Each structure stands twice: as structure tokens, then as C-alpha cells.
Short mmCIF file of C-alpha atoms (C1' of nucleotides) in Angstrom, two decimals:
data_model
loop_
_atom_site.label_atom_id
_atom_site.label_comp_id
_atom_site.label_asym_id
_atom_site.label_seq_id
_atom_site.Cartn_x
_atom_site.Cartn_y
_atom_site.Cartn_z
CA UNK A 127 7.90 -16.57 23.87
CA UNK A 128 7.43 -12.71 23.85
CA UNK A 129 8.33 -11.57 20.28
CA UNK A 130 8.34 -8.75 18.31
CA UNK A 131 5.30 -7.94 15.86
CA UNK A 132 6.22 -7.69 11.94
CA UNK A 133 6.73 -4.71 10.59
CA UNK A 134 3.85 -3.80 7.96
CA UNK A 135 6.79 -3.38 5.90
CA UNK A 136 7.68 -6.87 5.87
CA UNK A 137 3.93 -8.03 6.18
CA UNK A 138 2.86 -6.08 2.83
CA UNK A 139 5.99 -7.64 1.13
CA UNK A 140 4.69 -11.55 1.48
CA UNK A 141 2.12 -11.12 -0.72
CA UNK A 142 4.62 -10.41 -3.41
CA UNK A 143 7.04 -13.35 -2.35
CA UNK A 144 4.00 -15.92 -2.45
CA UNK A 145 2.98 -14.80 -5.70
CA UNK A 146 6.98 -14.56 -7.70
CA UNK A 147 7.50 -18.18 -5.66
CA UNK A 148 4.11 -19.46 -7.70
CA UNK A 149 5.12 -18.23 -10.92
CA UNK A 150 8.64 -19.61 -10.21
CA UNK A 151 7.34 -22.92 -9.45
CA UNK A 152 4.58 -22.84 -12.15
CA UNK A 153 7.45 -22.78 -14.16
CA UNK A 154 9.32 -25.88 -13.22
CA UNK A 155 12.00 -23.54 -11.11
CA UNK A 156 13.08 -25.65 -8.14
CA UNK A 157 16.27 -23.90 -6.84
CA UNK A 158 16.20 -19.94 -6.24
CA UNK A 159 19.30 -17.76 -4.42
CA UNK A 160 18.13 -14.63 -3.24
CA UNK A 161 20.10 -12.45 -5.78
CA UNK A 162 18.09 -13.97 -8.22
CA UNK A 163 14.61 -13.34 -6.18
CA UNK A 164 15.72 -10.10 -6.21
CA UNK A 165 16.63 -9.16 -9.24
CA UNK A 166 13.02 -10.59 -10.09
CA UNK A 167 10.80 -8.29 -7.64
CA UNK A 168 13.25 -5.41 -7.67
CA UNK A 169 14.36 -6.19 -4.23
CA UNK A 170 18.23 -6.51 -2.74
CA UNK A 171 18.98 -10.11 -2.34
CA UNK A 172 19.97 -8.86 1.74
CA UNK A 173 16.44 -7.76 1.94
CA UNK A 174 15.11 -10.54 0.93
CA UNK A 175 17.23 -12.65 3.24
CA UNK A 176 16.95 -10.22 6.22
CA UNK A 177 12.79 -10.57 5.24
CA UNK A 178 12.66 -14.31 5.54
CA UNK A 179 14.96 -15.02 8.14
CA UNK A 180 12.01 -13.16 10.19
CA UNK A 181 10.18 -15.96 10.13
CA UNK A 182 13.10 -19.10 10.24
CA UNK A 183 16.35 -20.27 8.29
CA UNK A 184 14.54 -22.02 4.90
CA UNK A 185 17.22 -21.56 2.84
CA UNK A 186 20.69 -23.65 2.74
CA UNK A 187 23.77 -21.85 2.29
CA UNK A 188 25.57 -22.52 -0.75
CA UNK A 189 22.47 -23.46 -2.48
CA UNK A 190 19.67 -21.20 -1.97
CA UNK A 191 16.22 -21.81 -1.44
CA UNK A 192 13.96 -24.54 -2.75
CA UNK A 193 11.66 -22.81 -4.51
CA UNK A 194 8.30 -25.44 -3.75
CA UNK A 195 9.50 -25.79 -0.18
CA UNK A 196 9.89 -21.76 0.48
CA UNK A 197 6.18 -21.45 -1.44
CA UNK A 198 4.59 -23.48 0.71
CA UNK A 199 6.13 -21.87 4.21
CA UNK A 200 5.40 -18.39 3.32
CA UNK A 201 1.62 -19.74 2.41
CA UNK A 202 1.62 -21.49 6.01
CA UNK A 203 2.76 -18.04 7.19
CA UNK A 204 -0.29 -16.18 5.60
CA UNK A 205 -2.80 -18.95 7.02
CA UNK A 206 -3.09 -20.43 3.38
CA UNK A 207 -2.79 -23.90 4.48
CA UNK A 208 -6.47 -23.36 5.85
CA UNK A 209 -9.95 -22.45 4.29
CA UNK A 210 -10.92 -18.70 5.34
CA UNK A 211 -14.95 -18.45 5.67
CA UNK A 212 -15.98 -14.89 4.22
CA UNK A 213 -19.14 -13.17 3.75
CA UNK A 214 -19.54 -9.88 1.57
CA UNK A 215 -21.82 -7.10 3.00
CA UNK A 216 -23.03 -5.11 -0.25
CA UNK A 217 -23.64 -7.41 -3.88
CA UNK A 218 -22.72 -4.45 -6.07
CA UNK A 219 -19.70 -4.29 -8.70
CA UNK A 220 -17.39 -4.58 -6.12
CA UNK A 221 -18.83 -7.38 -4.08
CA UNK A 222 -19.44 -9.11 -7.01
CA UNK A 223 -16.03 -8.52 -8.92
CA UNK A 224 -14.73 -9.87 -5.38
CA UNK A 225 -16.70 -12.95 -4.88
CA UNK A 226 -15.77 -14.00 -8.72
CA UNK A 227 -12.06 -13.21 -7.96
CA UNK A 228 -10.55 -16.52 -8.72
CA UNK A 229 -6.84 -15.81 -7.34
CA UNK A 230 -8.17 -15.79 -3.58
CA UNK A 231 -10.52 -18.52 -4.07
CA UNK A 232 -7.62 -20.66 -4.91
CA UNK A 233 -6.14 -19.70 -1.87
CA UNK A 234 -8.55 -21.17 0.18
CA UNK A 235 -10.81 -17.80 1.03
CA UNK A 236 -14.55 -19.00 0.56
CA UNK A 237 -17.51 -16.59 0.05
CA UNK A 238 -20.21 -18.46 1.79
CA UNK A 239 -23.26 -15.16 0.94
CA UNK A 240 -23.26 -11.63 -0.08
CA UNK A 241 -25.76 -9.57 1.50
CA UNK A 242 -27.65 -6.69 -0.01
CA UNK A 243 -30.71 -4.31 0.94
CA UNK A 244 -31.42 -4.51 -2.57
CA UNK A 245 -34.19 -6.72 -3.18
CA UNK A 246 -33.75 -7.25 -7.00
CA UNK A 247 -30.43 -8.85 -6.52
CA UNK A 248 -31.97 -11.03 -3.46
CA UNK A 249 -32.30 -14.82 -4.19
CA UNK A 250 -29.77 -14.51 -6.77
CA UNK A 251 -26.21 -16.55 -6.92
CA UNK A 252 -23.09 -15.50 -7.32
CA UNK A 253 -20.47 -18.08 -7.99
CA UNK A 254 -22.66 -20.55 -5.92
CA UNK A 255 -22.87 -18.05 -2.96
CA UNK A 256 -26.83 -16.92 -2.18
CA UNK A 257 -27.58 -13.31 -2.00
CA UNK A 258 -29.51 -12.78 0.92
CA UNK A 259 -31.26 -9.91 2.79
CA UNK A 260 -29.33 -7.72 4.95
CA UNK A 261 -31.98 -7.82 7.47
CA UNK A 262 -30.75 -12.20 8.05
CA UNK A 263 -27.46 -10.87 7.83
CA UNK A 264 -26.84 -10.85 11.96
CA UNK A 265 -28.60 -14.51 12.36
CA UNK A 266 -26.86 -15.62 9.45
CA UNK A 267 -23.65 -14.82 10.84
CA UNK A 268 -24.89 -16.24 14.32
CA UNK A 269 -25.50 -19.74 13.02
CA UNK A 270 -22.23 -19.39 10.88
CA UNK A 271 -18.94 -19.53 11.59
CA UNK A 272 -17.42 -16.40 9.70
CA UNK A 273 -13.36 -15.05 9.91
CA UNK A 274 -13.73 -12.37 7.94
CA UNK A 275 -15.96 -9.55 6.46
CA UNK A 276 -16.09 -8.03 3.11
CA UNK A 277 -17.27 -4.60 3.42
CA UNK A 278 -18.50 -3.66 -0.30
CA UNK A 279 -21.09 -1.08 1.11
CA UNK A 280 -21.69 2.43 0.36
CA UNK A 281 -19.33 4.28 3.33
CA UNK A 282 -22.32 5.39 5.05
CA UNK A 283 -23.25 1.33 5.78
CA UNK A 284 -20.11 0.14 6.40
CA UNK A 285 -19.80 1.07 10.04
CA UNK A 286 -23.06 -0.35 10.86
CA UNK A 287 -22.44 -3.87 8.79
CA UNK A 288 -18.81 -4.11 10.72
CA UNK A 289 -19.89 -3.40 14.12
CA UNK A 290 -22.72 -6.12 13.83
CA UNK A 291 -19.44 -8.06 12.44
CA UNK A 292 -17.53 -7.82 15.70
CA UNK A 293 -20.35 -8.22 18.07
CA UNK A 294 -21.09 -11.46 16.00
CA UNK A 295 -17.09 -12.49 16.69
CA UNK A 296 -15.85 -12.07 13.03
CA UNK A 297 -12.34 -11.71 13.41
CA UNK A 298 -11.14 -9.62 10.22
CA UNK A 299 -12.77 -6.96 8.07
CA UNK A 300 -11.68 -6.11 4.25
CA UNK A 301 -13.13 -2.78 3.47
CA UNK A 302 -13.45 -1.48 0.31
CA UNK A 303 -16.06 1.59 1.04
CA UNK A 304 -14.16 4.69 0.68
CA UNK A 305 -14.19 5.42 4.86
CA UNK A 306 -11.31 4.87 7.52
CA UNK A 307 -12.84 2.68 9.71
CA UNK A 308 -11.54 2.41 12.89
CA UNK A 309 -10.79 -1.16 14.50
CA UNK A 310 -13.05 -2.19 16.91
CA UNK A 311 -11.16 -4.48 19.73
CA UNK A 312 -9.99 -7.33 18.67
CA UNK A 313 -10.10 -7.22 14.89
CA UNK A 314 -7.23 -6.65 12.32
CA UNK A 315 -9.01 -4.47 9.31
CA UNK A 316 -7.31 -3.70 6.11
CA UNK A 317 -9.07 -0.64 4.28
CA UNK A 318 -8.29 -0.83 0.50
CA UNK A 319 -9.32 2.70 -0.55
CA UNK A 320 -9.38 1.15 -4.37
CA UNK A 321 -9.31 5.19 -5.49
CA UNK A 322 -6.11 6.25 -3.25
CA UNK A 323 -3.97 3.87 -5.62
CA UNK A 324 -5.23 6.50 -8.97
CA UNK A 325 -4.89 9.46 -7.26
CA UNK A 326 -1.37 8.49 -6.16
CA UNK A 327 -0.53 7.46 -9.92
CA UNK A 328 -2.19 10.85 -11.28
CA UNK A 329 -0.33 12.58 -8.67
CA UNK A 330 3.28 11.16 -10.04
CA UNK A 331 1.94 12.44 -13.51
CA UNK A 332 1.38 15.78 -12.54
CA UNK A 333 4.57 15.91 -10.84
CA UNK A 334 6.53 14.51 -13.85
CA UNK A 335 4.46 17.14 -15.93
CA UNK A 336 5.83 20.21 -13.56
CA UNK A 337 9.49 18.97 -13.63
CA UNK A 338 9.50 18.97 -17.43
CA UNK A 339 7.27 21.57 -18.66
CA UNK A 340 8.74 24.13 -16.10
CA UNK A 341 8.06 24.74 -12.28
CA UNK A 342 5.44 27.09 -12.97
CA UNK A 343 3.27 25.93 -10.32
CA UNK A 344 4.37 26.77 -6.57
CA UNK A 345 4.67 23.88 -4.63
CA UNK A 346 7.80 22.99 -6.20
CA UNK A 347 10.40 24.08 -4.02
CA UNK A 348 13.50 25.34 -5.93
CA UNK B 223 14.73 24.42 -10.71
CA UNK B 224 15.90 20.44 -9.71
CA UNK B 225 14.05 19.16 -6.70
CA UNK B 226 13.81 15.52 -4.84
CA UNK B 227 10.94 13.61 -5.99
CA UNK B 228 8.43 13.00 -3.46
CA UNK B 229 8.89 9.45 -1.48
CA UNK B 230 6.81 7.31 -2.04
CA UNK B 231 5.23 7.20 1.59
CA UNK B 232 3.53 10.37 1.18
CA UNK B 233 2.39 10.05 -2.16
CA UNK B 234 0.58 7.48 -0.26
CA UNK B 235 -0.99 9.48 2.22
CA UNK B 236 -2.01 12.52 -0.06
CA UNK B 237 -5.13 10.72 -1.16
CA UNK B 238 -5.86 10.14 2.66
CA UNK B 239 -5.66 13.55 2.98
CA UNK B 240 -7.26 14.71 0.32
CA UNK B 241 -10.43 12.11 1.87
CA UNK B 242 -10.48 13.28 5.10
CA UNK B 243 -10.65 17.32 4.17
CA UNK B 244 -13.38 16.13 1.86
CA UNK B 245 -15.40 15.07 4.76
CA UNK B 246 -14.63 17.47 6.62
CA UNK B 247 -15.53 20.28 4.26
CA UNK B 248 -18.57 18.26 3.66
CA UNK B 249 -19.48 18.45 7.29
CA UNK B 250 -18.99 22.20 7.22
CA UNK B 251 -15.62 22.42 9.32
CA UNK B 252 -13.00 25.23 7.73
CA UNK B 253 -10.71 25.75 10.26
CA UNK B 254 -7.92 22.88 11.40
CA UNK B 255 -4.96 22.64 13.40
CA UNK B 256 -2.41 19.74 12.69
CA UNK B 257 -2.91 17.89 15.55
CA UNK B 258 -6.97 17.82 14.52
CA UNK B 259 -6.16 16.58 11.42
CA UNK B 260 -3.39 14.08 13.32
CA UNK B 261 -5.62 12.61 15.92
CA UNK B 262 -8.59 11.91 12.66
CA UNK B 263 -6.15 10.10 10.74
CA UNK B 264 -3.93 8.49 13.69
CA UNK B 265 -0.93 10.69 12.68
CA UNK B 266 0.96 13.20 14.75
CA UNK B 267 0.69 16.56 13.97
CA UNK B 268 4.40 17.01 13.22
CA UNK B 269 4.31 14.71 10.44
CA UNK B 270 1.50 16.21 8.83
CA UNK B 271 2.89 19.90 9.19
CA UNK B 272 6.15 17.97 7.18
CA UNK B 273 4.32 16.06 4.46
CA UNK B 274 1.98 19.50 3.51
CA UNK B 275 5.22 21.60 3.49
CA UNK B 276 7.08 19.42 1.19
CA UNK B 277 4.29 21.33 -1.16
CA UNK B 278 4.62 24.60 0.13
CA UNK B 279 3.29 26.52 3.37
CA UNK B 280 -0.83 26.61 3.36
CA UNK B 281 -1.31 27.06 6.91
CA UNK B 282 -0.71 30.26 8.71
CA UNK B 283 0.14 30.33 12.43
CA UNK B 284 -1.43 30.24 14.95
CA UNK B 285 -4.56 29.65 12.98
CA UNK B 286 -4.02 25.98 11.24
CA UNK B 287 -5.12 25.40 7.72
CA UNK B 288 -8.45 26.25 6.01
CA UNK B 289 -10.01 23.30 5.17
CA UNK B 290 -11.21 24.52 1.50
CA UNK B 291 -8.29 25.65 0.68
CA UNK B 292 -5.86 22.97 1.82
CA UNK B 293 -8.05 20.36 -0.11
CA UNK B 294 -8.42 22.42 -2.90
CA UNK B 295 -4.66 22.80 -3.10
CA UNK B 296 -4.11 19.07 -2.68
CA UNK B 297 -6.48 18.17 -5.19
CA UNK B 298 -4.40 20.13 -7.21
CA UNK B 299 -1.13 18.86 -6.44
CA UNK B 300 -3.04 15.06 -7.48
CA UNK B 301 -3.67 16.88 -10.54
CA UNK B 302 -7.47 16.11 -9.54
CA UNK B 303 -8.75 20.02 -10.94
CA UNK B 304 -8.68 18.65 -14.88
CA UNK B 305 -9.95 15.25 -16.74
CA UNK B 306 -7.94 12.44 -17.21
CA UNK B 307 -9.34 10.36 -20.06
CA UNK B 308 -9.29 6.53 -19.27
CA UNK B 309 -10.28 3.44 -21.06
CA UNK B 310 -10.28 -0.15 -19.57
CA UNK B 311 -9.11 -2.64 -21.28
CA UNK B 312 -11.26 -6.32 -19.77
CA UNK B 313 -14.82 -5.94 -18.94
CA UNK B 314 -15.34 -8.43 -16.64
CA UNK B 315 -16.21 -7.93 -12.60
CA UNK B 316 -13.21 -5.48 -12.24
CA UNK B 317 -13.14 -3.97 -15.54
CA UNK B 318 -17.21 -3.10 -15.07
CA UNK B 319 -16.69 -2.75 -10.91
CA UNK B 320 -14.18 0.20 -11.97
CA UNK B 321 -16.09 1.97 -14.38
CA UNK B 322 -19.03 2.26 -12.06
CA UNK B 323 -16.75 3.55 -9.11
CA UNK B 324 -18.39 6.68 -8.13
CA UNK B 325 -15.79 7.98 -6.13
CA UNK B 326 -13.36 9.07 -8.81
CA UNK B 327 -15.63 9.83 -11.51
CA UNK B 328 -16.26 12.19 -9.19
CA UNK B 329 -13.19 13.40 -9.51
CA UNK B 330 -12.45 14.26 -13.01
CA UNK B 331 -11.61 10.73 -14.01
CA UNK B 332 -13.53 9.80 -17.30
CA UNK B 333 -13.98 6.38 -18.96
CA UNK B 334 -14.33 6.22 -22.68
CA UNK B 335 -14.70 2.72 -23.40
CA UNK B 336 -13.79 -0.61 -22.49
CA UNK B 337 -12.43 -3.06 -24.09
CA UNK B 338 -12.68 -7.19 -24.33
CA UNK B 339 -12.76 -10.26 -26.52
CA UNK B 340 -16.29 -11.95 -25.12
CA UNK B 341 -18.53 -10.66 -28.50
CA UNK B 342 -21.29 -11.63 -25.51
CA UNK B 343 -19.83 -8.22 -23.98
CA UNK B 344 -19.33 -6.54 -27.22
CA UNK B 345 -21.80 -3.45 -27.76
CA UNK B 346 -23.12 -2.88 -24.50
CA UNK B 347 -22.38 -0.20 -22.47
CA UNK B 348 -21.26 0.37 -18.67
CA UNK B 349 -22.38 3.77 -17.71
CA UNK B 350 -22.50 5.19 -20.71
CA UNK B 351 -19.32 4.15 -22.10
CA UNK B 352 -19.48 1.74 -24.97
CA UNK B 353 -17.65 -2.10 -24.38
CA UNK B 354 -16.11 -2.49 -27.64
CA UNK B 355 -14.33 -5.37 -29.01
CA UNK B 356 -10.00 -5.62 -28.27
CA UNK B 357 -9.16 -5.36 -32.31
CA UNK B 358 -10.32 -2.03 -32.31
CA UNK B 359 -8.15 -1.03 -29.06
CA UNK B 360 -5.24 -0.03 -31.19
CA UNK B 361 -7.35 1.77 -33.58
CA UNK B 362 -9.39 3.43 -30.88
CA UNK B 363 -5.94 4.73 -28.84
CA UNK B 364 -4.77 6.18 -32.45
CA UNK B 365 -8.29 8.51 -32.37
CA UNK B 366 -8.50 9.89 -28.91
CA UNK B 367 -5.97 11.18 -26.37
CA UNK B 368 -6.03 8.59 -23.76
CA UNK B 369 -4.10 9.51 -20.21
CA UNK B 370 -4.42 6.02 -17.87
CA UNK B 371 -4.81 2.54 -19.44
CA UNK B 372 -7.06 0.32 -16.67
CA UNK B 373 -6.02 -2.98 -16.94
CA UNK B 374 -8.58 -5.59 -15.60
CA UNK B 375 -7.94 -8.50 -18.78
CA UNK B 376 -6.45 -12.01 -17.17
CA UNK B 377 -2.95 -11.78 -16.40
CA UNK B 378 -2.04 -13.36 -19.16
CA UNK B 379 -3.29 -10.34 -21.40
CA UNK B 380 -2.10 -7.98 -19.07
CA UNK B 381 1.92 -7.32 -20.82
CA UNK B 382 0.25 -7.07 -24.49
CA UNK B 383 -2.56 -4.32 -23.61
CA UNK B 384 0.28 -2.68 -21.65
CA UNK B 385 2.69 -2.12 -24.79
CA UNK B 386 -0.04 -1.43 -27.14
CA UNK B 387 -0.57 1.39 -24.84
CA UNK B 388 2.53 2.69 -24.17
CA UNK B 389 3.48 2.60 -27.72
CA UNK B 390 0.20 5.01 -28.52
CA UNK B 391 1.44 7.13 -25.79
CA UNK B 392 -0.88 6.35 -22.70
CA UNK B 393 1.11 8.01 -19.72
CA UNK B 394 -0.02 5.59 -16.96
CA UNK B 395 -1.14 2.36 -16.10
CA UNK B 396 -3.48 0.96 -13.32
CA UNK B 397 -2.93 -2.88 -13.08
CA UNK B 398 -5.66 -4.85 -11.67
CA UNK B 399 -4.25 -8.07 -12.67
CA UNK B 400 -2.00 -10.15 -10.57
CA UNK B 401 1.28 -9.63 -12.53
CA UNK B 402 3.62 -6.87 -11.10
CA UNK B 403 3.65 -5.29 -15.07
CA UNK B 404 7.48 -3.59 -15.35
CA UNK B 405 7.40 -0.15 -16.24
CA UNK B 406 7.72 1.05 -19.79
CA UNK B 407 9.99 3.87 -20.83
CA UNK B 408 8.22 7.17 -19.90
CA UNK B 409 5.46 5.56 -18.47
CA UNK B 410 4.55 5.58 -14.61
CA UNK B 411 2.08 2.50 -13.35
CA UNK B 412 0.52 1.19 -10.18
CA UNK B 413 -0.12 -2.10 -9.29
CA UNK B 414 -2.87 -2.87 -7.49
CA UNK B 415 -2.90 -6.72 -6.29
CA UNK B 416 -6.18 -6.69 -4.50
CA UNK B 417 -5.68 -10.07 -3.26
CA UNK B 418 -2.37 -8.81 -1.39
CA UNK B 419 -4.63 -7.05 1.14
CA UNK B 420 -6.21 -9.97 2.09
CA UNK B 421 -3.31 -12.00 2.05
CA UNK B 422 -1.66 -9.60 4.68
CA UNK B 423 -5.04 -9.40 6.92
CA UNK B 424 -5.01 -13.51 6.85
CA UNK B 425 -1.25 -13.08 7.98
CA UNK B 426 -2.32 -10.93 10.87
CA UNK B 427 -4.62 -13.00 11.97
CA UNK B 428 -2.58 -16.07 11.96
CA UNK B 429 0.09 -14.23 13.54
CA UNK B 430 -2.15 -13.36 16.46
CA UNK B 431 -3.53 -16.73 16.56
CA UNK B 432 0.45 -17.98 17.01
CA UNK B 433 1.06 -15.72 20.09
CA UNK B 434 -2.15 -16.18 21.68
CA UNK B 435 -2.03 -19.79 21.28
CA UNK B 436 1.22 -20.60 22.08
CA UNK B 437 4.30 -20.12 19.81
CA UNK B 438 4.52 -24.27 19.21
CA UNK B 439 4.66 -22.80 15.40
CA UNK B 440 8.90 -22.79 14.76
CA UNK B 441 8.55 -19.45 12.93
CA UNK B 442 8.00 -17.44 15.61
CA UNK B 443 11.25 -16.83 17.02
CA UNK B 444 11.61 -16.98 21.00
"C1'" DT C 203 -0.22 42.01 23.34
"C1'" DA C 204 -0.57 37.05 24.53
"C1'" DG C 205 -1.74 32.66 22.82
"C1'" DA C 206 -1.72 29.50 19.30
"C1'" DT C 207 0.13 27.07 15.69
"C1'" DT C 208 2.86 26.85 11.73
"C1'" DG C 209 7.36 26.11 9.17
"C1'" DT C 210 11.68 24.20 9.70
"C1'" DT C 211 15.83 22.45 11.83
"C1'" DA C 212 17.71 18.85 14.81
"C1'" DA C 213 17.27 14.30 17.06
"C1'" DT C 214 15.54 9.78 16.94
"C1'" DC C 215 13.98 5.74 15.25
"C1'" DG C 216 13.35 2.02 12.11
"C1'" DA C 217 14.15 -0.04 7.74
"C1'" DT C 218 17.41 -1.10 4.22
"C1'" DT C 219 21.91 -2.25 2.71
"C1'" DA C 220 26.52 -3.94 3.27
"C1'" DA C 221 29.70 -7.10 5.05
"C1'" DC C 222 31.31 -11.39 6.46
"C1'" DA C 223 31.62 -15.58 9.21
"C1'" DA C 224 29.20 -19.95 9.11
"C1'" DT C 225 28.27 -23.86 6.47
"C1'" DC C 226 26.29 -26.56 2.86
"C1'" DT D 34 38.01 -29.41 -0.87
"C1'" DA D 35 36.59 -25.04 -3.15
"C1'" DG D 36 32.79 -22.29 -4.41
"C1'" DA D 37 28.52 -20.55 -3.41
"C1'" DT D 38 25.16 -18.62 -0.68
"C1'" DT D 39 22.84 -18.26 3.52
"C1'" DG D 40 22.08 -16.25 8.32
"C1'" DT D 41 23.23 -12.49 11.00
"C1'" DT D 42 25.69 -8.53 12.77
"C1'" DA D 43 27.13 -3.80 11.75
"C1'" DA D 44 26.71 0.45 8.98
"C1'" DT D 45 23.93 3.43 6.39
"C1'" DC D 46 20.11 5.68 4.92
"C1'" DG D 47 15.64 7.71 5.04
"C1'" DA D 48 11.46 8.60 7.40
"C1'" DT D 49 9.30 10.04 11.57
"C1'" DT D 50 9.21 12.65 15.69
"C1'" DA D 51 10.56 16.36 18.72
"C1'" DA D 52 11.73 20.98 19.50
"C1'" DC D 53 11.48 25.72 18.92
"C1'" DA D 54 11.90 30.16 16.62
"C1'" DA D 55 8.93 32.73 13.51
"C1'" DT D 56 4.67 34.91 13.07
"C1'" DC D 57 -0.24 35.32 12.61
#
DNA sequence: TAGATTGTTAATCGATTAACAATC
DNA sequence: TAGATTGTTAATCGATTAACAATC
């Protein structure tokens, strides 16, 4: 009964199998070996094999896997097979751009409101979800059932709108405001820092400029 | 002269750094030990003295790091102390989302235009950068010296906006749509897969719903 | 000087890759 | 059956942690 906990390795690598597997099926593929796979996402076919043997033998030797079969196990993995209530905290660009987001709505994640101090946006609709007050936002979520938060705040609300979160027994927070938010007990929280993702792609760029036009600068070790 | 190229896990972590010294500059704080800095971001002291060395020795002993300094530096080392001229091609939720973002125009990171086909979009502006329409995107790359392509079109657009950049020379790309783009000669690009995150934080929380509630789900192993 | 803390080398740990027996 | 490919164990590699001499 007692097993080990995924590594976030193999937990961050799902998303990427769920999505290849749609394409692949999208495009009429039925039968997949994991050399193929591979080559695909830039993966070794062991890895691949080591990654979904985690989670149970769905392949066949001698023929691979079965490409509709394998899609639909690593969506029951990820809770797909089940709607995800979600409200969004903040009905700025980002909450916005997230509640319009079709490839998660697909999957079953449902915005049920946004929330916003704002009182312009107030009583406005975003893809069928109100906009309501913060100020409902904790009787809202104590009449509702709701899994998991959106946190599209400015940082210095996000605390605030995620403990009310946990008190009110939402299980998951996604945060997008540009903090490190500690998880209270009991929740899983995945912080997005939508920024660290450029400055890690302007950082490669300054260290391909230093390699070629010279080590100049210091912190290249020679 | 010839030196490893930095692994990818802490290219990951410099922007955390680079956030935390931030704040803690902001809060007036200018001297720091390893472990302070290790117990703020929930890593040990050892591996921070390790990642900040690969880039050259900042601290001093017995003392720690100063705080300007060492985020001054890093900022450097993300190439964060000059502009990086952007445009975004898609102005949609994401496209618009990203050129309101305050945190990295803060940082040096300038959008010049966007780009889409909706002539609905076509002549406004998002913060002072013009939405023009896509058949001028080649035209427009020819005229200015663009650094990072943001791409925020449908996946389906994604590949084409991609090569029309990298054949006008745009160094990077930040993909916002859910394609995992491959990487052009000369070019480097991140892929951002926002609905990844959430896909993970539903698979945490159905893995903790599996050993809570009994592992009668086969793909736990026992 | 004594205490503190870095920079850096060595040890450990975990993730990835390789290998191959099992089996479709 | 023969060929292919998985599931799984063993080997390798790289990242993290521990230890400690250097030094402020």
C-alpha cells in the first residue's frame, strides 16, 4: 500500500506525454513503440518506458503501445477523466487570458467566477463565468464546491485570497502573481512565475553572446 | 576560453534568485549569509554557495553576500542591465496579458508591436505599442532589430511566425502556444505550456486522493 | 585574534541510460 | 516460429549535499 511519491521529474513530464499522445491520435496514429515517442519529444525510448512503467505495464511487448488506450490512462492519471471546479481571484489580463484558455477547458477544468476589487469589471462575463466582488468571494466559495484557485492577483493580494482559499477547503492553488507562496497544510500549489521562463531564455542569450564574442565578462570561468 | 554550459537546473533557479534579492533589497536588507537566502527559498545553503560560484565568487567570508550587489550581478548574468526589443506575434488574451506584464517591462524588456489577423484588433494599441496586422510582420522584422519573438497566435500559426522570425534573425523565441516549436539553427526558445502546470497540480491531487483513499486504483504500485 | 561564512573538493543521492530476459 | 518491443534490473551520469580549508 505504502508507495513511493513521483518524482517532479516524472510528474512535469506527463503533461508532455498527454499532449504528443493527442496529436498522435488526432492524427489517426494507433500503434506507438517508445523509440518512436522518443524520437518525437526528444526523450530516450528507456526513459520513456522507465516513466510509464511508474504508473503500470500499458504497453505489449513486441508491439508497443496503443496510442488511444495509453492517451486515455495518462489523462486518468492527471484526474482528466473528471471536471475540476476553479475560480480565478484577480479578472485582469491574466485571469482573463486564463479563463478564455480553451486547451484546459477541454480538459475538463471549469471556471465557475473570477473575482476582482475592481468595480468596473464587476457584473461582467467572461466566457459565461460572472465577475463578482471580492468582498462575496469567501461566501461564494462557502456555498461552492471549489478544487482549485487561480491566483491572478497583484503579489501583494495573493496571500490573503489563498489563505481564505484553504480555510474555505480549496484543495489546489495555481499562482501566477510573481511571489513564492508557501503551502499552507494540505494544499499542492504550483507557482508559474510566467517572467522566470524570459529571464531564463535571455539568460542563455547572454551566455551564447559571451562564448562567441569573447569571455570578456568575468563570470566565465576559463 | 571553453567552458561547460550552465545546466539547465540552475538556469532555472537564477530568476528565483534574482526575485528573492529583489525583495529583499526592496525591504532594505544588504547583508546575507547562504543559509538566509537557503531557508527563504527552501534550499540549503550549500547549493546556493555552488550555483552563485558557477558565476564567479561574490560573497566574501565570513560576511555572506551583499544583497545589491549579488542581484545586481545576477541581473547581469540574465543579461537584464540592457533592452531586449520584443514583438508578439497574436493579440489575443495571452498576446495582450503579456504585453501588459509589469514585471518584466520592468526589466528592460520592451514590446514594439503586436501582431494578428482579426482587422477588429488591427490599429489599436496595448500599452502603447501599436497591434498591427500579420502581412506587415515580415516587413516590420526587416525595419527594426528585434531580439525575442512572443508567440501567443493558435498553435496552428505558431511554426510559420517562428521561421519568419528566425529567417529575419530574431535570436529567441517564447512559445505560448501548446506546440513544443523545435529549435531553429542559431536560435534558442522556451516553451511555456501554461496548461502543463495545471495538469501536474491536478496529478498531485489525484495522486493524494489515491493514497488517502485507498490504492483500489491499479496504478499505484503496492 | 576568534568567529563566521565563503569557495571548493569529496561523498552521496537520484535520475537517466543501457542492457537484456520476458513475452507478445 | 522469428522478430520486435516491452518491463525491469544494473550501470552510468549528473546534480545535490556534506565537509572543510581558506580567509575575511
Amino acid at each position: 500500500m505504502e508507495q513511493e511519491r513521483i518524482s517532479d521529474a516524472v510528474a512535469r513530464r506527463l503533461p508532455g506525454y498527454y499532449r504528443h499522445l493527442r496529436e498522435l491520435e488526432a492524427a489517426g496514429v494507433t500503434r506507438l513503440s517508445s523509440r518512436e515517442l522518443g524520437e518525437r519529444m526528444g526523450l530516450t525510448a528507456s526513459q520513456i518506458r522507465q516513466d510509464i512503467n511508474r504508473f503500470g505495464g500499458f504497453g505489449q511487448q513486441g508491439y508497443g503501445y496503443h496510442v488511444p488506450d495509453l492517451k486515455r490512462c495518462i489523462g486518468e492519471i492527471m484526474g482528466l477523466d473528471r471536471e475540476h471546479a476553479m475560480v480565478i481571484c484577480g479578472a485582469g489580463n491574466i485571469g482573463r487570458a486564463v479563463a478564455h484558455y480553451p486547451t484546459f477547458r477541454n480538459e475538463g477544468f471549469r471556471v465557475l467566477a473570477l473575482f476582482d476589487v475592481d468595480e468596473a469589471l464587476v457584473g461582467q462575463a467572461v466566457q459565461g463565468a460572472p465577475i463578482l466582488h471580492f468582498s462575496v468571494f469567501e461566501s461564494f466559495l462557502a456555498e461552492h464546491d471549489i478544487e482549485i484557485l487561480v491566483i491572478a492577483t497583484p503579489a501583494a493580494h495573493a496571500r490573503r485570497a489563498l489563505e481564505m482559499a484553504s480555510a474555505a477547503g480549496v484543495r489546489a492553488a495555481w499562482n501566477f502573481a510573481p511571489v513564492d507562496l508557501s503551502v499552507p497544510e494540505g494544499m499542492e500549489i504550483a507557482n508559474v512565475h510566467l517572467s522566470d521562463s524570459l529571464m531564463s531564455l535571455s539568460f542563455r542569450l547572454h551566455e551564447r553572446d559571451i562564448r562567441q564574442g569573447g569571455a570578456s565578462k568575468r563570470w566565465i570561468k576559463e
